[in-house]
GROMACS .gro file of C-alpha atoms in nm:
model
  157
    1MET     CA    1   0.907  -1.881   9.487
    2ILE     CA    2   1.200  -2.084   9.613
    3VAL     CA    3   1.190  -2.443   9.548
    4ILE     CA    4   1.358  -2.669   9.739
    5THR     CA    5   1.367  -3.078   9.658
    6PRO     CA    6   1.583  -3.359   9.843
    7TYR     CA    7   1.762  -3.408   9.474
    8GLY     CA    8   1.868  -3.072   9.475
    9MET     CA    9   2.027  -3.024   9.844
   10ALA     CA   10   2.144  -3.417   9.799
   11LEU     CA   11   2.407  -3.225   9.433
   12VAL     CA   12   2.481  -2.989   9.671
   13SER     CA   13   2.588  -3.155   9.947
   14GLN     CA   14   2.775  -3.431   9.672
   15ASP     CA   15   2.996  -3.122   9.512
   16LEU     CA   16   3.082  -3.008   9.895
   17PHE     CA   17   3.185  -3.314   9.951
   18LYS     CA   18   3.440  -3.379   9.609
   19MET     CA   19   3.546  -3.031   9.728
   20SER     CA   20   3.647  -3.116  10.008
   21HIS     CA   21   3.893  -3.357   9.756
   22GLY     CA   22   4.080  -3.030   9.603
   23TYR     CA   23   4.301  -3.020   9.929
   24GLU     CA   24   4.597  -3.258   9.967
   25GLU     CA   25   4.611  -3.472  10.274
   26GLY     CA   26   4.880  -3.365  10.521
   27GLU     CA   27   4.849  -3.011  10.405
   28LYS     CA   28   4.884  -2.799  10.700
   29PHE     CA   29   4.609  -2.724  10.897
   30CYS     CA   30   4.343  -2.642  10.663
   31LEU     CA   31   3.974  -2.459  10.846
   32ALA     CA   32   3.796  -2.508  10.486
   33LYS     CA   33   3.794  -2.843  10.433
   34TYR     CA   34   3.682  -2.832  10.789
   35TYR     CA   35   3.346  -2.599  10.668
   36LEU     CA   36   3.324  -2.858  10.357
   37TYR     CA   37   3.272  -3.160  10.524
   38CYS     CA   38   3.057  -2.988  10.769
   39ALA     CA   39   2.852  -2.874  10.533
   40SER     CA   40   2.821  -3.150  10.321
   41ILE     CA   41   2.724  -3.372  10.657
   42GLU     CA   42   2.427  -3.078  10.714
   43ILE     CA   43   2.282  -3.058  10.379
   44GLY     CA   44   2.299  -3.431  10.320
   45LEU     CA   45   2.148  -3.505  10.629
   46LYS     CA   46   1.886  -3.254  10.625
   47ALA     CA   47   1.846  -3.393  10.208
   48ALA     CA   48   1.742  -3.701  10.319
   49ILE     CA   49   1.553  -3.593  10.615
   50LEU     CA   50   1.302  -3.440  10.362
   51ALA     CA   51   1.343  -3.743  10.125
   52VAL     CA   52   1.070  -3.939  10.330
   53ASP     CA   53   0.815  -3.679  10.240
   54CYS     CA   54   0.887  -3.341  10.092
   55THR     CA   55   0.608  -3.149  10.249
   56GLU     CA   56   0.640  -2.777  10.367
   57ALA     CA   57   0.649  -2.838  10.760
   58LYS     CA   58   0.951  -3.082  10.702
   59LYS     CA   59   1.122  -2.770  10.539
   60LYS     CA   60   1.021  -2.550  10.802
   61HIS     CA   61   1.139  -2.799  11.052
   62ILE     CA   62   1.505  -2.844  10.886
   63PHE     CA   63   1.496  -2.518  10.884
   64SER     CA   64   1.431  -2.494  11.222
   65LEU     CA   65   1.757  -2.714  11.281
   66ARG     CA   66   2.007  -2.437  11.113
   67HIS     CA   67   2.349  -2.549  11.149
   68ASP     CA   68   2.343  -2.780  11.434
   69LEU     CA   69   2.461  -3.127  11.339
   70CYS     CA   70   2.385  -3.273  11.639
   71LYS     CA   71   2.002  -3.128  11.584
   72VAL     CA   72   2.041  -3.267  11.236
   73ARG     CA   73   2.133  -3.643  11.327
   74ALA     CA   74   1.879  -3.675  11.603
   75SER     CA   75   1.635  -3.556  11.365
   76PHE     CA   76   1.765  -3.802  11.062
   77GLU     CA   77   1.791  -4.042  11.286
   78THR     CA   78   1.410  -4.054  11.413
   79VAL     CA   79   1.384  -4.163  11.001
   80TYR     CA   80   1.673  -4.315  10.912
   81SER     CA   81   1.892  -4.639  11.117
   82SER     CA   82   2.201  -4.466  11.248
   83ILE     CA   83   2.493  -4.434  10.982
   84TRP     CA   84   2.816  -4.306  11.230
   85ASN     CA   85   3.038  -4.541  11.406
   86ASN     CA   86   3.128  -4.392  11.788
   87ALA     CA   87   3.430  -4.175  11.587
   88ASP     CA   88   3.235  -4.041  11.319
   89ILE     CA   89   2.936  -3.912  11.609
   90GLU     CA   90   3.218  -3.760  11.842
   91ALA     CA   91   3.426  -3.594  11.604
   92VAL     CA   92   3.060  -3.417  11.469
   93GLU     CA   93   2.989  -3.348  11.859
   94LYS     CA   94   3.346  -3.238  11.882
   95ILE     CA   95   3.315  -2.979  11.568
   96ASN     CA   96   2.937  -2.920  11.639
   97PRO     CA   97   2.998  -2.614  11.832
   98PHE     CA   98   3.195  -2.401  11.627
   99PHE     CA   99   3.050  -2.499  11.284
  100LYS     CA  100   2.689  -2.403  11.410
  101LYS     CA  101   2.796  -2.055  11.520
  102LYS     CA  102   2.971  -2.035  11.139
  103GLY     CA  103   3.299  -2.010  11.305
  104LEU     CA  104   3.435  -2.268  11.090
  105GLU     CA  105   3.304  -1.952  10.815
  106TYR     CA  106   3.344  -1.639  10.951
  107PHE     CA  107   3.651  -1.720  11.207
  108THR     CA  108   3.492  -1.614  11.489
  109PRO     CA  109   3.602  -1.573  11.844
  110ASP     CA  110   3.611  -1.941  11.988
  111VAL     CA  111   3.770  -2.046  11.670
  112ARG     CA  112   4.020  -1.742  11.714
  113ALA     CA  113   4.135  -1.914  12.071
  114ALA     CA  114   4.095  -2.267  11.948
  115ALA     CA  115   4.400  -2.191  11.715
  116VAL     CA  116   4.585  -2.024  12.004
  117HIS     CA  117   4.607  -2.352  12.103
  118GLY     CA  118   4.671  -2.549  11.800
  119TYR     CA  119   4.302  -2.646  11.799
  120SER     CA  120   4.329  -2.941  12.025
  121GLU     CA  121   3.943  -2.900  12.099
  122PHE     CA  122   3.936  -2.986  11.702
  123PRO     CA  123   3.840  -3.348  11.589
  124GLU     CA  124   4.103  -3.499  11.353
  125ILE     CA  125   4.022  -3.445  10.983
  126GLY     CA  126   4.046  -3.776  10.917
  127HIS     CA  127   3.738  -3.792  11.161
  128MET     CA  128   3.539  -3.537  10.996
  129ALA     CA  129   3.628  -3.687  10.645
  130ALA     CA  130   3.527  -4.027  10.757
  131ALA     CA  131   3.170  -3.946  10.880
  132ALA     CA  132   3.097  -3.696  10.547
  133GLN     CA  133   3.215  -4.002  10.340
  134LYS     CA  134   2.896  -4.206  10.509
  135VAL     CA  135   2.670  -3.917  10.489
  136ASN     CA  136   2.773  -3.861  10.045
  137ALA     CA  137   2.747  -4.279  10.022
  138LEU     CA  138   2.424  -4.288  10.186
  139LEU     CA  139   2.291  -4.014   9.915
  140VAL     CA  140   2.451  -4.229   9.631
  141THR     CA  141   2.266  -4.548   9.717
  142HIS     CA  142   1.969  -4.358   9.767
  143LYS     CA  143   2.021  -4.198   9.378
  144LEU     CA  144   2.026  -3.869   9.549
  145PHE     CA  145   1.668  -3.867   9.601
  146ILE     CA  146   1.575  -3.787   9.270
  147GLU     CA  147   1.264  -3.960   9.343
  148ALA     CA  148   1.140  -3.794   9.640
  149LYS     CA  149   0.749  -3.710   9.694
  150THR     CA  150   0.548  -3.526   9.925
  151SER     CA  151   0.198  -3.510  10.059
  152ASP     CA  152   0.131  -3.205  10.038
  153MET     CA  153  -0.134  -3.126   9.721
  154PRO     CA  154  -0.045  -2.864   9.462
  155ARG     CA  155  -0.172  -2.519   9.560
  156GLY     CA  156  -0.257  -2.274   9.247
  157ALA     CA  157   0.037  -1.956   9.158
   0.00000   0.00000   0.00000
């Protein structure tokens, strides 16, 4: 049995965000840093969605969003006010086609093509950092959703 909790997801999101700081500023282009920011955003927003009411239906819903950051953001904004400005949204929309196809992890053909063009299709890493920071701040403000509740009734083993 796997138990998904908003708190557990928020911890993972926060850990991914902290890991991104392991790369020095001004280093050469770092695909891993983009991945860490994207994964932190995805899992953090999904934790927030679940925290509203951590039900099996909500778990199925966040799973159905897959790794599409735009869909995750849209779902998040049905229960929360937007936490991002236009620059954050634009950055996430630019990286989303690569992230949702697992390209940042597996260096897929579209990411290889972007590499040939100097990653000009990618947003600036600072914009991704800003978007991820705002998700991390939301998690901290809500104490990592440790007190999230569910309306599902307990079931026997």
